[in-house]
mmCIF file of C-alpha atoms and ligand atoms in Angstrom:
data_model
loop_
_atom_site.group_PDB
_atom_site.id
_atom_site.type_symbol
_atom_site.label_atom_id
_atom_site.label_comp_id
_atom_site.label_asym_id
_atom_site.label_seq_id
_atom_site.Cartn_x
_atom_site.Cartn_y
_atom_site.Cartn_z
ATOM 1 C CA VAL A 433 22.795 -23.119 6.019
ATOM 2 C CA VAL A 434 19.901 -20.693 6.902
ATOM 3 C CA VAL A 435 17.650 -18.985 4.955
ATOM 4 C CA GLU A 436 17.317 -15.338 6.309
ATOM 5 C CA HIS A 437 16.630 -11.662 5.442
ATOM 6 C CA ASP A 438 17.353 -10.380 8.746
ATOM 7 C CA PRO A 439 20.577 -7.946 8.341
ATOM 8 C CA GLN A 440 22.016 -8.989 11.823
ATOM 9 C CA VAL A 441 22.120 -12.877 10.873
ATOM 10 C CA MET A 442 23.389 -12.032 7.262
ATOM 11 C CA MET A 443 26.188 -9.788 8.622
ATOM 12 C CA ASN A 444 27.242 -12.462 11.337
ATOM 13 C CA ALA A 445 27.517 -15.123 8.626
ATOM 14 C CA ASP A 446 30.630 -16.585 7.207
ATOM 15 C CA ARG A 447 29.262 -16.784 3.657
ATOM 16 C CA ILE A 448 26.495 -15.156 1.966
ATOM 17 C CA ILE A 449 24.801 -16.631 -1.304
ATOM 18 C CA ASP A 450 22.444 -13.904 -2.670
ATOM 19 C CA MET A 451 19.653 -15.069 -4.914
ATOM 20 C CA GLY A 452 17.461 -13.051 -7.452
ATOM 21 C CA PRO A 453 17.569 -10.540 -9.211
ATOM 22 C CA GLY A 454 13.762 -10.384 -8.900
ATOM 23 C CA SER A 455 10.842 -12.422 -7.806
ATOM 24 C CA GLY A 456 9.337 -15.543 -9.276
ATOM 25 C CA GLU A 457 10.157 -15.629 -13.074
ATOM 26 C CA GLN A 458 12.585 -13.031 -12.737
ATOM 27 C CA GLY A 459 14.548 -14.871 -10.039
ATOM 28 C CA GLY A 460 16.497 -17.988 -9.631
ATOM 29 C CA SER A 461 19.944 -16.746 -10.347
ATOM 30 C CA ILE A 462 22.860 -16.252 -7.991
ATOM 31 C CA VAL A 463 23.728 -12.504 -7.663
ATOM 32 C CA PHE A 464 26.404 -12.677 -5.123
ATOM 33 C CA ASP A 465 28.623 -15.243 -3.576
ATOM 34 C CA GLY A 466 31.089 -14.275 -0.974
ATOM 35 C CA THR A 467 31.707 -12.906 2.488
ATOM 36 C CA PRO A 468 29.493 -10.125 4.273
ATOM 37 C CA ALA A 469 32.301 -7.492 3.993
ATOM 38 C CA GLN A 470 32.191 -8.084 0.040
ATOM 39 C CA ILE A 471 28.211 -8.012 -0.243
ATOM 40 C CA LEU A 472 28.565 -4.391 0.993
ATOM 41 C CA GLU A 473 30.323 -3.491 -2.183
ATOM 42 C CA ALA A 474 28.339 -5.578 -4.279
ATOM 43 C CA GLU A 475 25.648 -4.055 -6.753
ATOM 44 C CA SER A 476 22.725 -6.594 -5.855
ATOM 45 C CA LEU A 477 19.666 -5.388 -4.207
ATOM 46 C CA THR A 478 20.526 -7.057 -0.974
ATOM 47 C CA GLY A 479 24.067 -5.352 -1.070
ATOM 48 C CA LEU A 480 22.628 -1.940 -1.686
ATOM 49 C CA TYR A 481 20.186 -2.109 1.153
ATOM 50 C CA LEU A 482 22.716 -3.706 3.613
ATOM 51 C CA LYS A 483 25.144 -0.874 2.688
ATOM 52 C CA GLY A 484 22.524 1.903 2.935
ATOM 53 C CA ARG A 485 22.667 3.025 -0.470
ATOM 54 C CA LEU A 486 19.007 2.003 -0.956
ATOM 55 C CA ARG A 487 16.536 2.230 2.040
ATOM 56 C CA VAL A 488 12.795 1.413 2.760
ATOM 57 C CA ASP A 489 11.275 4.876 2.883
ATOM 58 C CA THR A 490 9.170 4.743 5.909
ATOM 59 C CA SER A 491 8.805 8.472 6.469
ATOM 60 C CA LEU A 492 5.921 9.228 4.199
ATOM 61 C CA SER A 493 3.173 7.075 5.840
ATOM 62 C CA ARG A 494 3.858 7.279 9.444
ATOM 63 C CA VAL A 495 0.944 8.626 11.412
ATOM 64 C CA PRO A 496 2.012 11.230 14.107
ATOM 65 C CA GLU A 497 0.877 10.220 17.495
ATOM 66 C CA GLU A 498 -1.229 13.454 18.030
ATOM 67 C CA ALA A 499 -3.145 12.423 15.216
ATOM 68 C CA PHE A 500 -4.498 9.233 16.900
ATOM 69 C CA ARG A 501 -8.323 9.877 17.058
ATOM 70 C CA SER A 502 -9.915 6.624 18.080
ATOM 71 C CA TRP A 503 -8.544 3.623 20.073
ATOM 72 C CA LEU A 504 -9.251 -0.260 20.657
ATOM 73 C CA THR A 505 -8.803 -0.761 24.386
ATOM 74 C CA VAL A 506 -8.541 -4.299 25.724
ATOM 75 C CA LYS A 507 -9.332 -4.527 29.508
ATOM 76 C CA GLY A 508 -8.673 -6.910 32.094
ATOM 77 C CA ALA A 509 -6.663 -9.271 30.049
ATOM 78 C CA ARG A 510 -5.516 -12.231 32.092
ATOM 79 C CA GLU A 511 -5.272 -15.262 29.919
ATOM 80 C CA HIS A 512 -2.150 -17.557 30.508
ATOM 81 C CA ASN A 513 0.503 -15.383 32.047
ATOM 82 C CA LEU A 514 -1.083 -12.074 31.346
ATOM 83 C CA LYS A 515 -1.240 -10.000 34.695
ATOM 84 C CA ASN A 516 -4.745 -8.435 34.213
ATOM 85 C CA ILE A 517 -3.399 -5.736 31.821
ATOM 86 C CA ASP A 518 -5.380 -3.035 29.941
ATOM 87 C CA VAL A 519 -3.921 -2.228 26.530
ATOM 88 C CA SER A 520 -4.728 0.408 23.848
ATOM 89 C CA PHE A 521 -4.123 0.367 20.266
ATOM 90 C CA PRO A 522 -4.437 3.314 18.128
ATOM 91 C CA LEU A 523 -7.235 2.840 15.067
ATOM 92 C CA GLY A 524 -5.792 3.809 11.430
ATOM 93 C CA ALA A 525 -2.166 3.122 12.552
ATOM 94 C CA ILE A 526 0.326 0.164 12.568
ATOM 95 C CA SER A 527 0.773 -0.765 16.029
ATOM 96 C CA VAL A 528 3.735 -3.475 16.947
ATOM 97 C CA VAL A 529 3.820 -5.756 19.819
ATOM 98 C CA THR A 530 7.102 -6.838 21.002
ATOM 99 C CA GLY A 531 8.966 -8.551 24.048
ATOM 100 C CA VAL A 532 11.277 -11.604 24.843
ATOM 101 C CA SER A 533 9.872 -15.024 23.873
ATOM 102 C CA GLY A 534 7.031 -16.224 26.022
ATOM 103 C CA SER A 535 6.056 -12.937 27.549
ATOM 104 C CA GLY A 536 2.682 -13.009 26.335
ATOM 105 C CA LYS A 537 2.702 -11.337 22.808
ATOM 106 C CA SER A 538 0.718 -14.181 21.083
ATOM 107 C CA THR A 539 -1.625 -14.553 23.968
ATOM 108 C CA LEU A 540 -2.678 -11.066 23.921
ATOM 109 C CA VAL A 541 -3.068 -10.764 20.126
ATOM 110 C CA GLY A 542 -3.790 -14.437 18.912
ATOM 111 C CA ASP A 543 -5.912 -15.331 22.234
ATOM 112 C CA ILE A 544 -7.597 -12.263 23.031
ATOM 113 C CA LEU A 545 -7.617 -9.386 20.479
ATOM 114 C CA VAL A 546 -8.223 -11.272 17.466
ATOM 115 C CA PRO A 547 -11.072 -13.582 18.737
ATOM 116 C CA ALA A 548 -12.592 -10.984 20.537
ATOM 117 C CA LEU A 549 -13.133 -8.861 17.727
ATOM 118 C CA GLU A 550 -14.107 -11.895 15.408
ATOM 119 C CA ARG A 551 -16.861 -12.754 18.180
ATOM 120 C CA SER A 552 -18.167 -9.121 17.948
ATOM 121 C CA LEU A 553 -18.640 -9.662 14.221
ATOM 122 C CA GLY A 554 -20.792 -12.744 14.998
ATOM 123 C CA LYS A 555 -18.124 -15.608 14.553
ATOM 124 C CA ALA A 556 -18.276 -18.528 17.195
ATOM 125 C CA VAL A 557 -14.645 -18.642 18.286
ATOM 126 C CA ALA A 558 -12.863 -19.561 21.624
ATOM 127 C CA CYS A 559 -11.212 -16.561 23.470
ATOM 128 C CA GLY A 560 -8.943 -15.877 26.424
ATOM 129 C CA ASP A 561 -9.901 -14.439 29.546
ATOM 130 C CA PHE A 562 -10.558 -10.629 29.637
ATOM 131 C CA ASP A 563 -12.957 -8.075 31.007
ATOM 132 C CA GLU A 564 -14.127 -5.865 28.222
ATOM 133 C CA ILE A 565 -13.093 -4.447 24.484
ATOM 134 C CA ILE A 566 -13.706 -0.945 24.012
ATOM 135 C CA GLY A 567 -14.202 0.677 20.577
ATOM 136 C CA ARG A 568 -14.840 -2.529 18.481
ATOM 137 C CA SER A 569 -18.033 -1.087 16.819
ATOM 138 C CA ARG A 570 -15.399 0.685 14.388
ATOM 139 C CA ILE A 571 -14.116 -2.538 13.181
ATOM 140 C CA SER A 572 -15.653 -4.135 10.284
ATOM 141 C CA GLU A 573 -13.517 -7.006 9.521
ATOM 142 C CA VAL A 574 -10.521 -8.669 11.247
ATOM 143 C CA MET A 575 -7.664 -10.354 9.083
ATOM 144 C CA PHE A 576 -5.107 -12.718 10.933
ATOM 145 C CA VAL A 577 -1.907 -12.937 8.864
ATOM 146 C CA ASP A 578 0.552 -15.632 10.411
ATOM 147 C CA GLN A 579 2.946 -18.011 8.973
ATOM 148 C CA SER A 580 0.652 -21.055 8.900
ATOM 149 C CA ALA A 581 0.365 -22.463 5.252
ATOM 150 C CA VAL A 582 -2.399 -21.516 2.917
ATOM 151 C CA GLY A 583 -3.718 -25.018 2.009
ATOM 152 C CA LYS A 584 -0.747 -26.742 0.848
ATOM 153 C CA THR A 585 -2.590 -28.594 -1.874
ATOM 154 C CA THR A 586 -1.863 -28.555 -5.784
ATOM 155 C CA ARG A 587 -5.762 -27.883 -5.964
ATOM 156 C CA SER A 588 -5.583 -24.388 -4.576
ATOM 157 C CA ASN A 589 -4.305 -21.441 -6.415
ATOM 158 C CA PRO A 590 -4.000 -17.781 -6.249
ATOM 159 C CA VAL A 591 -7.344 -17.147 -8.514
ATOM 160 C CA SER A 592 -9.474 -19.472 -6.270
ATOM 161 C CA TYR A 593 -7.788 -18.002 -3.165
ATOM 162 C CA VAL A 594 -8.937 -14.715 -3.644
ATOM 163 C CA ASP A 595 -12.413 -15.899 -5.008
ATOM 164 C CA ALA A 596 -11.931 -14.303 -8.565
ATOM 165 C CA PHE A 597 -12.307 -17.654 -10.477
ATOM 166 C CA GLY A 598 -16.023 -17.357 -9.718
ATOM 167 C CA PRO A 599 -16.800 -14.241 -11.869
ATOM 168 C CA ILE A 600 -14.501 -15.525 -14.423
ATOM 169 C CA ARG A 601 -16.257 -18.948 -14.938
ATOM 170 C CA THR A 602 -19.655 -17.100 -15.066
ATOM 171 C CA LEU A 603 -18.110 -14.840 -17.940
ATOM 172 C CA PHE A 604 -17.371 -17.983 -20.001
ATOM 173 C CA ALA A 605 -20.664 -19.781 -19.349
ATOM 174 C CA GLY A 606 -22.190 -16.568 -20.899
ATOM 175 C CA VAL A 607 -20.699 -16.463 -24.246
ATOM 176 C CA PRO A 608 -23.049 -17.897 -27.221
ATOM 177 C CA LEU A 609 -20.921 -20.939 -27.853
ATOM 178 C CA ALA A 610 -21.184 -21.997 -24.085
ATOM 179 C CA ARG A 611 -24.835 -21.201 -24.000
ATOM 180 C CA ASP A 612 -25.674 -23.481 -27.314
ATOM 181 C CA ARG A 613 -23.901 -26.269 -25.821
ATOM 182 C CA GLY A 614 -25.736 -26.053 -22.281
ATOM 183 C CA TYR A 615 -22.164 -25.309 -20.172
ATOM 184 C CA LYS A 616 -22.917 -23.831 -16.649
ATOM 185 C CA PRO A 617 -20.251 -21.911 -14.736
ATOM 186 C CA GLY A 618 -19.188 -25.168 -12.909
ATOM 187 C CA ASP A 619 -18.186 -26.834 -16.460
ATOM 188 C CA PHE A 620 -15.258 -24.301 -16.344
ATOM 189 C CA SER A 621 -14.032 -25.536 -12.909
ATOM 190 C CA PHE A 622 -10.953 -27.634 -12.903
ATOM 191 C CA ASN A 623 -11.729 -28.939 -9.143
ATOM 192 C CA SER A 624 -15.053 -30.589 -9.864
ATOM 193 C CA GLY A 625 -17.608 -30.934 -12.677
ATOM 194 C CA ALA A 626 -17.660 -32.458 -16.014
ATOM 195 C CA GLY A 627 -15.384 -29.787 -17.840
ATOM 196 C CA ARG A 628 -12.195 -30.821 -16.193
ATOM 197 C CA CYS A 629 -9.897 -33.304 -18.026
ATOM 198 C CA PRO A 630 -11.192 -36.798 -16.788
ATOM 199 C CA THR A 631 -7.369 -38.500 -17.167
ATOM 200 C CA CYS A 632 -5.864 -36.085 -14.666
ATOM 201 C CA GLN A 633 -9.015 -34.886 -12.754
ATOM 202 C CA GLY A 634 -8.275 -31.308 -13.516
ATOM 203 C CA ALA A 635 -4.840 -31.330 -12.187
ATOM 204 C CA GLY A 636 -3.014 -30.873 -15.304
ATOM 205 C CA PHE A 637 -0.453 -33.494 -14.183
ATOM 206 C CA GLU A 638 -0.358 -37.115 -13.264
ATOM 207 C CA ARG A 639 1.665 -38.324 -10.243
ATOM 208 C CA VAL A 640 3.613 -41.491 -11.009
ATOM 209 C CA GLU A 641 4.592 -43.354 -7.848
ATOM 210 C CA MET A 642 8.169 -44.385 -7.586
ATOM 211 C CA GLN A 643 8.876 -47.287 -5.546
ATOM 212 C CA PHE A 644 12.218 -45.977 -3.723
ATOM 213 C CA LEU A 645 12.291 -42.481 -5.078
ATOM 214 C CA SER A 646 9.669 -39.568 -4.256
ATOM 215 C CA ASP A 647 6.899 -39.156 -6.721
ATOM 216 C CA VAL A 648 7.130 -37.685 -9.986
ATOM 217 C CA PHE A 649 4.536 -35.472 -11.582
ATOM 218 C CA LEU A 650 4.156 -35.893 -15.282
ATOM 219 C CA ARG A 651 2.353 -33.290 -17.689
ATOM 220 C CA CYS A 652 -0.970 -34.964 -18.319
ATOM 221 C CA PRO A 653 -1.000 -36.326 -22.030
ATOM 222 C CA ASP A 654 -4.654 -35.909 -22.574
ATOM 223 C CA CYS A 655 -5.146 -32.252 -21.711
ATOM 224 C CA ASP A 656 -1.535 -31.398 -22.330
ATOM 225 C CA GLY A 657 -1.521 -29.827 -18.760
ATOM 226 C CA THR A 658 -4.174 -27.526 -19.455
ATOM 227 C CA ARG A 659 -6.515 -29.293 -16.871
ATOM 228 C CA TYR A 660 -9.820 -28.918 -19.195
ATOM 229 C CA ARG A 661 -11.522 -31.000 -21.764
ATOM 230 C CA ALA A 662 -10.681 -29.900 -25.540
ATOM 231 C CA GLU A 663 -14.492 -28.834 -25.882
ATOM 232 C CA ILE A 664 -14.265 -26.487 -22.843
ATOM 233 C CA ARG A 665 -11.141 -24.960 -24.389
ATOM 234 C CA GLU A 666 -13.135 -24.378 -27.456
ATOM 235 C CA VAL A 667 -15.104 -21.677 -25.538
ATOM 236 C CA THR A 668 -13.320 -18.327 -25.623
ATOM 237 C CA ILE A 669 -13.655 -14.736 -24.807
ATOM 238 C CA ASN A 670 -11.985 -11.808 -26.259
ATOM 239 C CA LEU A 671 -11.940 -8.703 -24.004
ATOM 240 C CA ASP A 672 -9.230 -6.694 -25.608
ATOM 241 C CA GLY A 673 -10.219 -7.096 -29.253
ATOM 242 C CA ARG A 674 -6.975 -9.018 -30.013
ATOM 243 C CA ARG A 675 -6.718 -12.570 -28.911
ATOM 244 C CA GLU A 676 -9.306 -15.320 -28.175
ATOM 245 C CA VAL A 677 -8.755 -16.671 -24.683
ATOM 246 C CA SER A 678 -9.800 -19.896 -23.142
ATOM 247 C CA VAL A 679 -10.342 -20.557 -19.419
ATOM 248 C CA ALA A 680 -6.953 -22.655 -19.466
ATOM 249 C CA ASP A 681 -5.224 -19.501 -21.076
ATOM 250 C CA VAL A 682 -6.795 -17.280 -18.372
ATOM 251 C CA LEU A 683 -4.980 -19.816 -15.621
ATOM 252 C CA GLU A 684 -1.756 -19.180 -17.291
ATOM 253 C CA MET A 685 -1.810 -15.178 -16.994
ATOM 254 C CA THR A 686 -0.061 -13.420 -14.372
ATOM 255 C CA VAL A 687 -2.094 -11.194 -11.693
ATOM 256 C CA ASP A 688 -0.749 -8.275 -13.467
ATOM 257 C CA GLN A 689 -1.918 -9.591 -16.983
ATOM 258 C CA ALA A 690 -5.352 -10.784 -15.624
ATOM 259 C CA CYS A 691 -5.809 -7.198 -13.997
ATOM 260 C CA GLN A 692 -4.921 -5.636 -17.521
ATOM 261 C CA TYR A 693 -7.243 -8.126 -19.290
ATOM 262 C CA PHE A 694 -10.154 -8.070 -17.317
ATOM 263 C CA ARG A 695 -9.967 -4.190 -16.651
ATOM 264 C CA ALA A 696 -13.606 -3.695 -17.582
ATOM 265 C CA GLU A 697 -14.900 -6.567 -15.297
ATOM 266 C CA ARG A 698 -14.616 -4.423 -12.047
ATOM 267 C CA GLU A 699 -15.599 -7.487 -9.901
ATOM 268 C CA ILE A 700 -12.638 -9.427 -11.086
ATOM 269 C CA VAL A 701 -10.049 -6.744 -10.621
ATOM 270 C CA ARG A 702 -11.382 -6.075 -7.266
ATOM 271 C CA ARG A 703 -10.627 -9.277 -6.051
ATOM 272 C CA LEU A 704 -7.525 -9.584 -7.877
ATOM 273 C CA LYS A 705 -6.268 -6.377 -6.771
ATOM 274 C CA PRO A 706 -5.056 -7.387 -3.243
ATOM 275 C CA LEU A 707 -2.535 -9.818 -4.805
ATOM 276 C CA GLN A 708 -1.227 -7.022 -7.042
ATOM 277 C CA ASP A 709 -1.101 -4.856 -3.922
ATOM 278 C CA VAL A 710 1.059 -7.374 -1.928
ATOM 279 C CA GLY A 711 3.566 -7.487 -4.760
ATOM 280 C CA LEU A 712 2.424 -10.788 -6.155
ATOM 281 C CA GLY A 713 1.524 -9.273 -9.824
ATOM 282 C CA TYR A 714 4.018 -11.793 -11.179
ATOM 283 C CA VAL A 715 2.396 -14.979 -10.129
ATOM 284 C CA LYS A 716 0.344 -16.955 -12.465
ATOM 285 C CA LEU A 717 -3.291 -17.225 -11.613
ATOM 286 C CA GLY A 718 -3.169 -21.115 -11.970
ATOM 287 C CA GLN A 719 0.036 -21.652 -10.107
ATOM 288 C CA PRO A 720 -0.687 -24.201 -7.346
ATOM 289 C CA VAL A 721 -0.329 -22.536 -3.939
ATOM 290 C CA SER A 722 1.931 -25.389 -2.970
ATOM 291 C CA THR A 723 4.720 -23.956 -5.175
ATOM 292 C CA LEU A 724 4.625 -20.705 -3.803
ATOM 293 C CA SER A 725 7.635 -19.810 -1.620
ATOM 294 C CA GLY A 726 6.981 -19.316 2.200
ATOM 295 C CA GLY A 727 6.868 -15.419 1.846
ATOM 296 C CA GLU A 728 4.687 -15.388 -1.237
ATOM 297 C CA ALA A 729 2.136 -17.914 0.712
ATOM 298 C CA GLN A 730 2.053 -15.863 3.732
ATOM 299 C CA ARG A 731 1.381 -12.483 1.722
HETATM 300 ZN ZN1 ZN B 932 -5.406 -33.737 -17.999
#
């Protein structure tokens, strides 16, 4: 059994099981089950793309070669098997480095290009052997996205990953009831502090060890899975004039709902926006990162 998006692998399978119809809450059903020949006639999204009745439109955003104005050039790259090569990457464009396994792609990008740029931005990192990198003054930030896990703990979730929870907690600490009671932003954290449920330590569930079976997670009976003490949940905000919302309610919002709800709070929206941009608008703010799919975690 192979989990795979690659059309070549799919079309060479003996049987295809297609899941969907959408992502997250909109997924979870089998939308097609049959042979590769049959899926070409199916109405599932996968079938429509395989047959070519739907296609990814790449024409709009492609940068023509003559429009490349500035470049990033690595000179004398010679880490591992690299043969003292010079490579230029156009800026403001998408470049692909390809080649057979073991040919030096990861060494060039992961061991030289990325750490060399990080170094020039003041980060102390180990870097492979090369002479110089030209054009780096045009780079203000480096982001290396690979397939490694993004903290596979039940404590990490989308809202904390993009640092949007800080300004949200500050918002709660600022309402009159919170100020009367002397609450600080830290009291609205579920990872530490006095505001989290003492029974489950803010996890929302309790781990029950089963002697011969894998552990079972049970909804915490004291906070009913909300992660917080009842007093903390009494503190509410009302940004849309319709509903009083507690910090526990915020963690239940999807990214799309939160962007709408906090639309007047620019800093919060600015931090949540990247999640929306990569198509994760349907993910809940408080959903543990450990429950995201491999592709979702990577994005
Ligand atoms: Zn609890």
